[in-house]
mmCIF file of C-alpha atoms in Angstrom:
data_model
loop_
_atom_site.group_PDB
_atom_site.id
_atom_site.type_symbol
_atom_site.label_atom_id
_atom_site.label_comp_id
_atom_site.label_asym_id
_atom_site.label_seq_id
_atom_site.Cartn_x
_atom_site.Cartn_y
_atom_site.Cartn_z
ATOM 1 C CA MET A 1 -122.765 -119.511 -118.636
ATOM 2 C CA PRO A 2 -123.026 -119.899 -114.877
ATOM 3 C CA ASN A 3 -122.281 -116.258 -114.145
ATOM 4 C CA SER A 4 -124.455 -114.575 -116.702
ATOM 5 C CA GLU A 5 -126.885 -111.995 -115.460
ATOM 6 C CA ALA A 6 -129.928 -113.895 -116.679
ATOM 7 C CA ASN A 7 -128.784 -116.932 -114.765
ATOM 8 C CA LEU A 8 -128.243 -114.933 -111.598
ATOM 9 C CA GLU A 9 -131.667 -113.433 -111.940
ATOM 10 C CA GLN A 10 -133.196 -116.887 -112.250
ATOM 11 C CA LEU A 11 -131.339 -118.075 -109.152
ATOM 12 C CA GLU A 12 -132.745 -115.139 -107.204
ATOM 13 C CA VAL A 13 -136.264 -115.850 -108.412
ATOM 14 C CA ASP A 14 -135.950 -119.503 -107.392
ATOM 15 C CA PHE A 15 -134.503 -118.498 -104.035
ATOM 16 C CA GLN A 16 -137.409 -116.160 -103.285
ATOM 17 C CA ALA A 17 -139.906 -118.794 -104.437
ATOM 18 C CA ARG A 18 -138.403 -121.262 -101.981
ATOM 19 C CA ILE A 19 -138.755 -118.712 -99.180
ATOM 20 C CA ASP A 20 -142.308 -117.836 -100.165
ATOM 21 C CA ALA A 21 -143.172 -121.534 -100.054
ATOM 22 C CA GLU A 22 -142.004 -121.534 -96.380
ATOM 23 C CA GLU A 23 -139.066 -123.792 -97.134
ATOM 24 C CA ARG A 24 -135.888 -123.331 -95.107
ATOM 25 C CA ILE A 25 -132.588 -122.355 -96.687
ATOM 26 C CA GLU A 26 -129.801 -124.818 -95.865
ATOM 27 C CA PRO A 27 -126.036 -124.125 -95.767
ATOM 28 C CA LYS A 28 -125.133 -125.551 -99.172
ATOM 29 C CA ASP A 29 -127.987 -123.887 -101.072
ATOM 30 C CA TRP A 30 -127.306 -121.007 -103.397
ATOM 31 C CA MET A 31 -128.214 -117.729 -101.717
ATOM 32 C CA PRO A 32 -127.829 -114.048 -102.591
ATOM 33 C CA GLU A 33 -124.645 -112.580 -101.134
ATOM 34 C CA LYS A 34 -126.654 -110.018 -99.205
ATOM 35 C CA TYR A 35 -128.804 -112.738 -97.625
ATOM 36 C CA ARG A 36 -125.676 -114.577 -96.487
ATOM 37 C CA LYS A 37 -124.225 -111.378 -95.028
ATOM 38 C CA THR A 38 -127.438 -110.378 -93.272
ATOM 39 C CA VAL A 39 -128.046 -113.790 -91.681
ATOM 40 C CA LEU A 40 -124.411 -114.096 -90.680
ATOM 41 C CA ARG A 41 -124.442 -110.640 -89.096
ATOM 42 C CA GLN A 42 -127.643 -111.364 -87.213
ATOM 43 C CA MET A 43 -126.484 -114.773 -85.951
ATOM 44 C CA SER A 44 -123.090 -113.461 -84.846
ATOM 45 C CA GLN A 45 -124.708 -110.504 -83.096
ATOM 46 C CA HIS A 46 -127.075 -112.912 -81.382
ATOM 47 C CA ALA A 47 -124.211 -115.220 -80.344
ATOM 48 C CA HIS A 48 -122.161 -112.310 -78.964
ATOM 49 C CA SER A 49 -125.232 -111.170 -76.997
ATOM 50 C CA GLU A 50 -125.600 -114.556 -75.320
ATOM 51 C CA VAL A 51 -121.960 -114.538 -74.286
ATOM 52 C CA ILE A 52 -121.672 -110.880 -73.208
ATOM 53 C CA GLY A 53 -125.004 -111.327 -71.403
ATOM 54 C CA MET A 54 -123.247 -113.616 -68.939
ATOM 55 C CA GLN A 55 -121.382 -110.653 -67.456
ATOM 56 C CA PRO A 56 -124.156 -108.579 -65.830
ATOM 57 C CA GLU A 57 -125.600 -111.736 -64.255
ATOM 58 C CA GLY A 58 -122.242 -113.277 -63.427
ATOM 59 C CA ASN A 59 -121.682 -110.127 -61.367
ATOM 60 C CA TRP A 60 -124.121 -111.488 -58.746
ATOM 61 C CA ILE A 61 -123.197 -115.173 -58.573
ATOM 62 C CA THR A 62 -120.926 -114.748 -55.565
ATOM 63 C CA ARG A 63 -123.427 -112.432 -53.854
ATOM 64 C CA ALA A 64 -126.688 -114.303 -54.463
ATOM 65 C CA PRO A 65 -128.760 -114.163 -51.255
ATOM 66 C CA SER A 66 -129.027 -117.955 -50.783
ATOM 67 C CA LEU A 67 -127.443 -121.165 -51.991
ATOM 68 C CA HIS A 68 -130.598 -121.925 -53.961
ATOM 69 C CA ARG A 69 -130.517 -118.578 -55.785
ATOM 70 C CA LYS A 70 -126.824 -119.106 -56.453
ATOM 71 C CA ILE A 71 -127.200 -122.492 -58.135
ATOM 72 C CA VAL A 72 -130.170 -121.249 -60.167
ATOM 73 C CA LEU A 73 -128.176 -118.251 -61.368
ATOM 74 C CA LEU A 74 -125.206 -120.474 -62.171
ATOM 75 C CA ALA A 75 -127.453 -122.768 -64.199
ATOM 76 C CA LYS A 76 -128.863 -119.797 -66.109
ATOM 77 C CA VAL A 77 -125.467 -118.274 -66.911
ATOM 78 C CA GLN A 78 -124.286 -121.724 -67.981
ATOM 79 C CA ASP A 79 -127.270 -121.923 -70.366
ATOM 80 C CA GLU A 80 -126.290 -118.587 -71.916
ATOM 81 C CA ALA A 81 -122.825 -119.950 -72.681
ATOM 82 C CA GLY A 82 -124.426 -122.977 -74.333
ATOM 83 C CA HIS A 83 -126.744 -120.769 -76.351
ATOM 84 C CA GLY A 84 -123.784 -118.725 -77.539
ATOM 85 C CA LEU A 85 -122.202 -121.965 -78.715
ATOM 86 C CA TYR A 86 -125.320 -123.074 -80.664
ATOM 87 C CA LEU A 87 -125.416 -119.720 -82.417
ATOM 88 C CA TYR A 88 -121.694 -119.542 -83.224
ATOM 89 C CA SER A 89 -121.989 -123.045 -84.693
ATOM 90 C CA ALA A 90 -124.961 -121.965 -86.800
ATOM 91 C CA ALA A 91 -122.954 -118.944 -87.974
ATOM 92 C CA GLU A 92 -120.025 -121.185 -88.861
ATOM 93 C CA THR A 93 -122.220 -123.077 -91.359
ATOM 94 C CA LEU A 94 -121.908 -119.953 -93.530
ATOM 95 C CA GLY A 95 -118.135 -120.246 -93.684
ATOM 96 C CA ALA A 96 -117.115 -117.773 -90.979
ATOM 97 C CA THR A 97 -114.741 -119.013 -88.284
ATOM 98 C CA ARG A 98 -115.316 -118.525 -84.573
ATOM 99 C CA GLU A 99 -112.002 -116.652 -84.300
ATOM 100 C CA GLU A 100 -113.032 -114.154 -86.983
ATOM 101 C CA LEU A 101 -116.404 -113.536 -85.359
ATOM 102 C CA VAL A 102 -114.891 -112.908 -81.935
ATOM 103 C CA GLN A 103 -112.179 -110.746 -83.473
ATOM 104 C CA LEU A 104 -114.813 -108.548 -85.150
ATOM 105 C CA MET A 105 -116.545 -108.020 -81.828
ATOM 106 C CA HIS A 106 -113.245 -107.132 -80.132
ATOM 107 C CA GLU A 107 -112.598 -104.567 -82.860
ATOM 108 C CA GLY A 108 -116.037 -103.081 -82.280
ATOM 109 C CA LYS A 109 -117.151 -104.037 -85.808
ATOM 110 C CA ALA A 110 -119.711 -106.585 -84.630
ATOM 111 C CA LYS A 111 -122.336 -105.602 -82.078
ATOM 112 C CA TYR A 112 -124.209 -107.313 -79.283
ATOM 113 C CA SER A 113 -127.511 -106.384 -77.684
ATOM 114 C CA SER A 114 -127.202 -102.968 -76.067
ATOM 115 C CA ILE A 115 -129.145 -104.068 -72.963
ATOM 116 C CA PHE A 116 -125.991 -105.732 -71.627
ATOM 117 C CA ASN A 117 -124.254 -102.384 -71.417
ATOM 118 C CA TYR A 118 -126.362 -101.515 -68.367
ATOM 119 C CA PRO A 119 -125.011 -102.360 -64.909
ATOM 120 C CA THR A 120 -126.629 -104.733 -62.386
ATOM 121 C CA LEU A 121 -126.646 -102.571 -59.270
ATOM 122 C CA THR A 122 -128.798 -104.648 -56.896
ATOM 123 C CA TRP A 123 -130.016 -108.222 -56.482
ATOM 124 C CA ALA A 124 -133.411 -107.127 -57.815
ATOM 125 C CA ASP A 125 -131.718 -106.421 -61.149
ATOM 126 C CA ILE A 126 -131.133 -110.159 -61.507
ATOM 127 C CA GLY A 127 -134.884 -110.666 -61.107
ATOM 128 C CA ALA A 128 -135.650 -107.888 -63.588
ATOM 129 C CA ILE A 129 -133.207 -109.302 -66.148
ATOM 130 C CA GLY A 130 -134.665 -112.805 -66.022
ATOM 131 C CA TRP A 131 -138.209 -111.496 -66.174
ATOM 132 C CA LEU A 132 -137.895 -108.576 -68.609
ATOM 133 C CA VAL A 133 -134.700 -109.092 -70.603
ATOM 134 C CA ASP A 134 -135.159 -112.829 -71.083
ATOM 135 C CA GLY A 135 -138.889 -112.214 -71.531
ATOM 136 C CA ALA A 136 -138.202 -109.804 -74.384
ATOM 137 C CA ALA A 137 -135.600 -112.141 -75.845
ATOM 138 C CA ILE A 138 -138.117 -115.005 -75.781
ATOM 139 C CA VAL A 139 -140.743 -112.946 -77.659
ATOM 140 C CA ASN A 140 -138.120 -112.256 -80.304
ATOM 141 C CA GLN A 141 -136.810 -115.815 -80.394
ATOM 142 C CA VAL A 142 -140.212 -117.468 -80.599
ATOM 143 C CA ALA A 143 -140.740 -115.515 -83.839
ATOM 144 C CA LEU A 144 -137.254 -116.495 -85.022
ATOM 145 C CA GLN A 145 -138.013 -120.206 -84.670
ATOM 146 C CA ARG A 146 -139.539 -119.750 -88.115
ATOM 147 C CA THR A 147 -136.678 -117.737 -89.586
ATOM 148 C CA SER A 148 -135.765 -118.818 -93.113
ATOM 149 C CA TYR A 149 -132.192 -119.980 -92.471
ATOM 150 C CA GLY A 150 -132.384 -123.624 -91.315
ATOM 151 C CA PRO A 151 -129.468 -123.783 -88.843
ATOM 152 C CA TYR A 152 -130.574 -120.491 -87.235
ATOM 153 C CA SER A 153 -134.159 -121.675 -86.931
ATOM 154 C CA ARG A 154 -133.115 -124.972 -85.347
ATOM 155 C CA SER A 155 -130.875 -123.298 -82.789
ATOM 156 C CA MET A 156 -133.772 -120.977 -81.874
ATOM 157 C CA ILE A 157 -136.060 -123.952 -81.256
ATOM 158 C CA ARG A 158 -133.483 -125.519 -78.952
ATOM 159 C CA ILE A 159 -132.846 -122.243 -77.148
ATOM 160 C CA CYS A 160 -136.532 -121.425 -76.594
ATOM 161 C CA LYS A 161 -137.104 -124.827 -75.032
ATOM 162 C CA GLU A 162 -134.228 -124.399 -72.607
ATOM 163 C CA GLU A 163 -134.957 -120.799 -71.815
ATOM 164 C CA SER A 164 -138.437 -121.285 -70.444
ATOM 165 C CA PHE A 165 -137.070 -121.425 -66.901
ATOM 166 C CA HIS A 166 -135.053 -118.211 -67.242
ATOM 167 C CA GLN A 167 -138.018 -115.891 -67.236
ATOM 168 C CA ARG A 168 -139.854 -117.765 -64.500
ATOM 169 C CA GLN A 169 -136.905 -117.732 -62.104
ATOM 170 C CA GLY A 170 -136.539 -113.973 -62.662
ATOM 171 C CA TYR A 171 -140.205 -113.336 -62.024
ATOM 172 C CA GLU A 172 -140.060 -115.485 -58.903
ATOM 173 C CA ILE A 173 -137.231 -113.305 -57.560
ATOM 174 C CA MET A 174 -139.346 -110.197 -58.239
ATOM 175 C CA LEU A 175 -142.381 -111.795 -56.591
ATOM 176 C CA LYS A 176 -140.398 -112.526 -53.418
ATOM 177 C CA LEU A 177 -139.005 -108.993 -53.243
ATOM 178 C CA ALA A 178 -142.302 -107.302 -54.105
ATOM 179 C CA ASN A 179 -143.955 -109.159 -51.200
ATOM 180 C CA GLY A 180 -141.047 -108.618 -48.826
ATOM 181 C CA SER A 181 -140.035 -105.691 -46.611
ATOM 182 C CA PRO A 182 -140.673 -102.109 -47.807
ATOM 183 C CA GLU A 183 -136.962 -101.864 -48.678
ATOM 184 C CA GLN A 184 -137.132 -105.034 -50.769
ATOM 185 C CA LYS A 185 -140.251 -103.837 -52.529
ATOM 186 C CA ALA A 186 -138.569 -100.510 -53.296
ATOM 187 C CA MET A 187 -135.597 -102.387 -54.696
ATOM 188 C CA ALA A 188 -137.870 -104.383 -57.013
ATOM 189 C CA GLN A 189 -139.616 -101.187 -58.151
ATOM 190 C CA ASP A 190 -136.294 -99.498 -58.859
ATOM 191 C CA ALA A 191 -135.068 -102.452 -60.927
ATOM 192 C CA LEU A 192 -138.313 -102.480 -62.930
ATOM 193 C CA ASN A 193 -138.059 -98.744 -63.546
ATOM 194 C CA ARG A 194 -134.461 -98.932 -64.745
ATOM 195 C CA PHE A 195 -134.829 -102.033 -66.961
ATOM 196 C CA TRP A 196 -138.223 -101.210 -68.504
ATOM 197 C CA GLU A 197 -137.149 -98.884 -71.315
ATOM 198 C CA PRO A 198 -133.902 -100.664 -72.184
ATOM 199 C CA SER A 199 -135.902 -103.932 -72.419
ATOM 200 C CA LEU A 200 -138.363 -102.377 -74.860
ATOM 201 C CA MET A 201 -135.429 -101.107 -76.913
ATOM 202 C CA MET A 202 -134.098 -104.644 -77.289
ATOM 203 C CA PHE A 203 -136.483 -105.031 -80.240
ATOM 204 C CA GLY A 204 -134.519 -102.387 -82.138
ATOM 205 C CA PRO A 205 -135.493 -98.999 -83.571
ATOM 206 C CA THR A 206 -139.064 -98.237 -84.627
ATOM 207 C CA ASP A 207 -140.100 -99.671 -87.988
ATOM 208 C CA ALA A 208 -139.849 -96.192 -89.511
ATOM 209 C CA ASP A 209 -136.194 -96.012 -88.424
ATOM 210 C CA SER A 210 -135.237 -99.544 -89.390
ATOM 211 C CA PRO A 211 -134.171 -99.302 -93.041
ATOM 212 C CA ASN A 212 -132.973 -102.900 -93.497
ATOM 213 C CA SER A 213 -136.112 -104.460 -92.066
ATOM 214 C CA ALA A 214 -138.163 -104.585 -95.280
ATOM 215 C CA GLN A 215 -135.621 -106.787 -97.069
ATOM 216 C CA SER A 216 -135.197 -109.002 -94.008
ATOM 217 C CA MET A 217 -138.969 -109.457 -93.827
ATOM 218 C CA LYS A 218 -139.133 -110.308 -97.528
ATOM 219 C CA TRP A 219 -136.437 -112.944 -97.035
ATOM 220 C CA LYS A 220 -138.213 -114.062 -93.850
ATOM 221 C CA ILE A 221 -135.049 -113.692 -91.826
ATOM 222 C CA LYS A 222 -137.267 -111.561 -89.609
ATOM 223 C CA ARG A 223 -140.836 -112.758 -89.246
ATOM 224 C CA LYS A 224 -142.332 -109.834 -87.345
ATOM 225 C CA SER A 225 -141.432 -106.167 -87.289
ATOM 226 C CA ASN A 226 -139.653 -104.519 -84.347
ATOM 227 C CA ASP A 227 -142.780 -102.586 -83.376
ATOM 228 C CA GLU A 228 -145.055 -105.640 -83.548
ATOM 229 C CA LEU A 229 -142.755 -107.633 -81.285
ATOM 230 C CA ARG A 230 -142.362 -104.718 -78.878
ATOM 231 C CA GLN A 231 -146.129 -104.302 -78.605
ATOM 232 C CA ALA A 232 -146.620 -108.024 -77.975
ATOM 233 C CA PHE A 233 -144.072 -107.851 -75.171
ATOM 234 C CA VAL A 234 -145.697 -104.793 -73.570
ATOM 235 C CA ASP A 235 -149.166 -106.363 -73.750
ATOM 236 C CA GLN A 236 -148.047 -109.559 -72.011
ATOM 237 C CA THR A 237 -145.978 -107.765 -69.361
ATOM 238 C CA ILE A 238 -148.512 -105.263 -67.951
ATOM 239 C CA LYS A 239 -150.535 -108.009 -66.255
ATOM 240 C CA GLN A 240 -147.331 -109.372 -64.762
ATOM 241 C CA ILE A 241 -146.517 -105.949 -63.263
ATOM 242 C CA GLU A 242 -150.012 -105.791 -61.754
ATOM 243 C CA VAL A 243 -149.641 -109.229 -60.158
ATOM 244 C CA LEU A 244 -146.383 -108.086 -58.562
ATOM 245 C CA GLY A 245 -148.269 -105.157 -57.080
ATOM 246 C CA LEU A 246 -145.665 -102.712 -58.348
ATOM 247 C CA GLU A 247 -146.327 -99.321 -59.908
ATOM 248 C CA MET A 248 -146.190 -98.985 -63.680
ATOM 249 C CA PRO A 249 -142.673 -97.939 -64.751
ATOM 250 C CA SER A 250 -144.067 -95.155 -66.944
ATOM 251 C CA LYS A 251 -147.069 -92.843 -66.588
ATOM 252 C CA ASP A 252 -147.686 -93.268 -70.328
ATOM 253 C CA ILE A 253 -148.791 -96.886 -69.924
ATOM 254 C CA LYS A 254 -152.539 -96.957 -70.638
ATOM 255 C CA TRP A 255 -154.956 -99.395 -72.235
ATOM 256 C CA ASN A 256 -155.967 -98.119 -75.658
ATOM 257 C CA GLU A 257 -159.456 -99.408 -76.399
ATOM 258 C CA GLU A 258 -159.315 -98.385 -80.036
ATOM 259 C CA ARG A 259 -156.032 -100.178 -80.808
ATOM 260 C CA GLY A 260 -156.750 -103.086 -78.494
ATOM 261 C CA HIS A 261 -153.227 -102.693 -77.099
ATOM 262 C CA TYR A 262 -151.423 -100.877 -74.311
ATOM 263 C CA ASP A 263 -149.862 -97.519 -75.143
ATOM 264 C CA PHE A 264 -146.456 -97.037 -73.562
ATOM 265 C CA GLY A 265 -145.310 -93.589 -74.732
ATOM 266 C CA GLU A 266 -142.203 -92.492 -76.582
ATOM 267 C CA LEU A 267 -138.910 -94.200 -75.786
ATOM 268 C CA ASN A 268 -135.655 -92.311 -75.432
ATOM 269 C CA TRP A 269 -134.065 -93.296 -78.723
ATOM 270 C CA ASP A 270 -131.178 -90.847 -78.318
ATOM 271 C CA GLU A 271 -130.018 -92.960 -75.407
ATOM 272 C CA PHE A 272 -130.435 -96.161 -77.475
ATOM 273 C CA PHE A 273 -128.231 -94.858 -80.294
ATOM 274 C CA ALA A 274 -125.680 -93.483 -77.834
ATOM 275 C CA VAL A 275 -125.379 -96.907 -76.160
ATOM 276 C CA ILE A 276 -125.071 -98.648 -79.537
ATOM 277 C CA LYS A 277 -122.285 -96.259 -80.503
ATOM 278 C CA GLY A 278 -120.345 -97.412 -77.459
ATOM 279 C CA ASN A 279 -121.327 -94.815 -74.888
ATOM 280 C CA GLY A 280 -123.519 -96.833 -72.528
ATOM 281 C CA PRO A 281 -122.587 -97.185 -68.869
ATOM 282 C CA CYS A 282 -120.651 -100.446 -69.318
ATOM 283 C CA ASN A 283 -119.629 -100.813 -72.991
ATOM 284 C CA ARG A 284 -115.880 -100.509 -72.417
ATOM 285 C CA GLN A 285 -115.958 -102.717 -69.334
ATOM 286 C CA ARG A 286 -117.874 -105.515 -71.118
ATOM 287 C CA LEU A 287 -115.490 -105.663 -74.073
ATOM 288 C CA ALA A 288 -112.375 -105.317 -71.947
ATOM 289 C CA HIS A 289 -113.560 -108.166 -69.731
ATOM 290 C CA HIS A 290 -114.301 -110.409 -72.702
ATOM 291 C CA LYS A 291 -110.858 -109.765 -74.193
ATOM 292 C CA LYS A 292 -109.188 -110.373 -70.850
ATOM 293 C CA ALA A 293 -111.015 -113.678 -70.303
ATOM 294 C CA HIS A 294 -110.192 -114.718 -73.872
ATOM 295 C CA ASP A 295 -106.498 -113.843 -73.519
ATOM 296 C CA GLU A 296 -106.162 -115.360 -70.090
ATOM 297 C CA GLY A 297 -107.690 -118.582 -71.398
ATOM 298 C CA ALA A 298 -105.082 -118.880 -74.157
ATOM 299 C CA TRP A 299 -102.905 -121.208 -72.064
ATOM 300 C CA VAL A 300 -105.807 -123.668 -71.737
ATOM 301 C CA ARG A 301 -106.189 -123.885 -75.503
ATOM 302 C CA GLU A 302 -102.417 -124.245 -75.902
ATOM 303 C CA ALA A 303 -102.219 -126.942 -73.244
ATOM 304 C CA ALA A 304 -105.021 -128.919 -74.904
ATOM 305 C CA ARG A 305 -103.190 -128.707 -78.218
ATOM 306 C CA ALA A 306 -99.869 -129.741 -76.652
ATOM 307 C CA TYR A 307 -101.480 -132.701 -74.884
ATOM 308 C CA GLU A 308 -103.046 -133.853 -78.155
ATOM 309 C CA ALA A 309 -99.679 -133.611 -79.954
ATOM 310 C CA LYS A 310 -98.001 -135.554 -77.177
ATOM 311 C CA LYS A 311 -100.628 -138.308 -77.299
ATOM 312 C CA LYS A 312 -100.242 -138.607 -81.069
ATOM 313 C CA ALA A 313 -96.459 -138.777 -80.869
ATOM 314 C CA ARG A 314 -96.711 -141.485 -78.211
ATOM 315 C CA ALA A 315 -99.134 -143.527 -80.303
ATOM 316 C CA GLU A 316 -96.854 -143.250 -83.346
ATOM 317 C CA LYS A 317 -93.874 -144.372 -81.325
ATOM 318 C CA ALA A 318 -95.748 -147.373 -79.999
ATOM 319 C CA ALA A 319 -96.933 -148.367 -83.493
ATOM 320 C CA MET B 1 -116.324 -157.110 -98.855
ATOM 321 C CA SER B 2 -115.176 -157.527 -95.285
ATOM 322 C CA ASN B 3 -112.604 -154.788 -95.876
ATOM 323 C CA MET B 4 -115.147 -152.200 -96.848
ATOM 324 C CA PRO B 5 -115.474 -149.595 -94.126
ATOM 325 C CA LEU B 6 -118.750 -149.047 -92.340
ATOM 326 C CA PHE B 7 -120.609 -145.742 -92.803
ATOM 327 C CA GLU B 8 -123.314 -144.297 -90.590
ATOM 328 C CA VAL B 9 -126.191 -142.727 -92.522
ATOM 329 C CA PHE B 10 -128.138 -139.587 -91.549
ATOM 330 C CA VAL B 11 -131.179 -138.458 -93.513
ATOM 331 C CA ARG B 12 -132.949 -135.118 -93.487
ATOM 332 C CA SER B 13 -136.574 -135.901 -94.168
ATOM 333 C CA LYS B 14 -137.608 -132.335 -94.901
ATOM 334 C CA ARG B 15 -135.898 -128.991 -95.353
ATOM 335 C CA GLY B 16 -135.616 -127.208 -92.038
ATOM 336 C CA LEU B 17 -135.299 -130.389 -89.958
ATOM 337 C CA ASP B 18 -132.122 -131.920 -88.531
ATOM 338 C CA HIS B 19 -130.458 -134.868 -90.231
ATOM 339 C CA THR B 20 -131.305 -137.901 -88.134
ATOM 340 C CA HIS B 21 -129.505 -141.201 -87.915
ATOM 341 C CA CYS B 22 -131.289 -143.995 -89.722
ATOM 342 C CA GLY B 23 -128.779 -146.816 -90.074
ATOM 343 C CA SER B 24 -125.456 -147.847 -91.567
ATOM 344 C CA LEU B 25 -123.927 -149.646 -94.547
ATOM 345 C CA HIS B 26 -120.605 -150.772 -96.022
ATOM 346 C CA ALA B 27 -119.037 -148.986 -98.975
ATOM 347 C CA GLU B 28 -115.584 -148.470 -100.506
ATOM 348 C CA ASN B 29 -115.704 -144.717 -100.101
ATOM 349 C CA ALA B 30 -117.946 -141.833 -99.103
ATOM 350 C CA GLU B 31 -119.318 -141.179 -102.596
ATOM 351 C CA GLN B 32 -120.308 -144.799 -102.980
ATOM 352 C CA ALA B 33 -121.810 -144.765 -99.476
ATOM 353 C CA LEU B 34 -124.001 -141.834 -100.495
ATOM 354 C CA GLU B 35 -125.357 -143.719 -103.491
ATOM 355 C CA TYR B 36 -125.925 -146.868 -101.489
ATOM 356 C CA ALA B 37 -127.643 -144.830 -98.783
ATOM 357 C CA ARG B 38 -129.928 -143.329 -101.388
ATOM 358 C CA ASP B 39 -130.795 -146.804 -102.658
ATOM 359 C CA VAL B 40 -131.222 -148.354 -99.230
ATOM 360 C CA TYR B 41 -132.671 -145.662 -97.001
ATOM 361 C CA THR B 42 -134.621 -143.330 -99.284
ATOM 362 C CA ARG B 43 -136.312 -145.694 -101.714
ATOM 363 C CA ARG B 44 -139.641 -144.042 -100.932
ATOM 364 C CA SER B 45 -138.316 -140.488 -101.060
ATOM 365 C CA GLU B 46 -137.859 -140.377 -97.311
ATOM 366 C CA GLY B 47 -135.274 -137.654 -97.572
ATOM 367 C CA VAL B 48 -134.099 -134.472 -99.228
ATOM 368 C CA SER B 49 -130.489 -134.726 -98.067
ATOM 369 C CA ILE B 50 -128.158 -137.450 -96.795
ATOM 370 C CA TRP B 51 -124.980 -137.354 -94.708
ATOM 371 C CA VAL B 52 -122.636 -140.321 -94.505
ATOM 372 C CA VAL B 53 -119.918 -140.502 -91.861
ATOM 373 C CA LYS B 54 -117.306 -143.238 -91.406
ATOM 374 C CA ALA B 55 -118.391 -145.213 -88.363
ATOM 375 C CA SER B 56 -114.778 -145.232 -87.183
ATOM 376 C CA ASP B 57 -114.958 -141.424 -87.022
ATOM 377 C CA VAL B 58 -117.830 -141.527 -84.557
ATOM 378 C CA THR B 59 -116.862 -141.319 -80.902
ATOM 379 C CA ALA B 60 -119.714 -142.475 -78.723
ATOM 380 C CA SER B 61 -120.384 -142.441 -75.008
ATOM 381 C CA GLN B 62 -121.098 -145.814 -73.434
ATOM 382 C CA GLU B 63 -124.559 -146.470 -72.155
ATOM 383 C CA SER B 64 -123.101 -148.613 -69.396
ATOM 384 C CA ASP B 65 -121.380 -145.450 -68.103
ATOM 385 C CA ARG B 66 -124.718 -143.712 -67.987
ATOM 386 C CA ASP B 67 -124.956 -143.304 -64.241
ATOM 387 C CA SER B 68 -121.644 -141.590 -63.728
ATOM 388 C CA PHE B 69 -121.618 -139.794 -67.109
ATOM 389 C CA TYR B 70 -124.942 -138.020 -66.559
ATOM 390 C CA ASP B 71 -124.780 -137.869 -62.788
ATOM 391 C CA PRO B 72 -124.136 -134.080 -62.707
ATOM 392 C CA MET B 73 -127.537 -133.417 -64.375
ATOM 393 C CA ASP B 74 -129.663 -135.641 -62.171
ATOM 394 C CA ASP B 75 -130.072 -133.336 -59.198
ATOM 395 C CA LYS B 76 -130.845 -130.063 -60.993
ATOM 396 C CA PRO B 77 -134.641 -129.750 -61.168
ATOM 397 C CA TYR B 78 -134.205 -125.971 -61.187
ATOM 398 C CA ARG B 79 -133.195 -126.203 -64.851
ATOM 399 C CA HIS B 80 -136.861 -126.898 -65.625
ATOM 400 C CA ALA B 81 -139.627 -124.321 -65.920
ATOM 401 C CA THR B 82 -141.980 -126.376 -63.745
ATOM 402 C CA HIS B 83 -139.667 -125.902 -60.767
ATOM 403 C CA TYR B 84 -140.927 -122.320 -60.344
ATOM 404 C CA VAL B 85 -144.391 -121.902 -58.895
ATOM 405 C CA LEU B 86 -146.157 -118.726 -60.054
ATOM 406 C CA PRO B 87 -149.643 -117.312 -59.481
ATOM 407 C CA ASP B 88 -152.258 -118.612 -61.928
ATOM 408 C CA GLU B 89 -152.776 -115.267 -63.675
ATOM 409 C CA VAL B 90 -149.182 -115.208 -64.916
ATOM 410 C CA ASN B 91 -148.504 -118.927 -65.074
ATOM 411 C CA ASN B 92 -148.449 -118.991 -68.886
ATOM 412 C CA MET B 93 -144.998 -117.348 -68.773
#
């Protein structure tokens, strides 16, 4: 009676016990359908974010101010492509194909991080992205190294190790600009001001507005709540702003003795939901560019396939 | 015996860790290779899961080609965090 209700209930109890014992779930284990769907959605969203995230930075590769900055930026964007690959592969362990996942994003049914729908207007934005956007991503990903799904957890460990230079190179750009000419310093300040709120929103809606979080925490897909992660990021970043000698990006930033944390005021969640719905400054451009690159690369995939067929035919003939 | 194909064996020692290569053995087929692998490589419960892969299905790079194969990575110190010098107060980044 493999499908009886009692049996299913027992499977779910065993599954939760395994999670509570801090054991990882591996691809061939039994898992509740909703767990599979949630992990798959999160991994695909994460993979799409890595790949779409190449666009705002790629925008400055040809205009980087020196050869050194150019090769560093190239190396970083190259890393993002690799990280997308790790995550798509982890997602594929749950039976989805890469083509399906990409298709869902093209149809607007799968999301990516809304931060990448903001434009990179100046060189300082590249500094702000490395420092703040990668910094926020690292806070999130360090927690996810202990996520319950084995392949996801292992890709996070690999990614965190490789990403340690991303934030430092961004901060170094900011440091140079903040100690440069008044114009350069103003540029750094402007980038900080524009990327501050969107970076804090990368952690997702407040816990009160995040209805699926409780189940994800119980299954240990998420290890810390959105608000906890956001606070940790704010607390570590304030000192870094001070060292740059820049002004705080919001007048609401104040040390709160009672909480032992920095307050940072209310975020503009209307904007967050508008961007998620597709109405950010660059949503259409990002998707259109991804589709175009994908379509224009079709001949490469076809040529590789044709070459393989030709090699096989030749080998058969020789045999 | 000499016709039995060679299988490479990968063992996961604990849930959550990668399967790692631990050796090889001959067997008639994959199922048999799994049982042999269990008997040979996990006699002391070294693993919770085993993969076997036909050795002929493994494509490997040659260590003798090392210099040219990895050459593109050798001159890129900027891929490492230590390449970026930051003030002490924020150096834990």
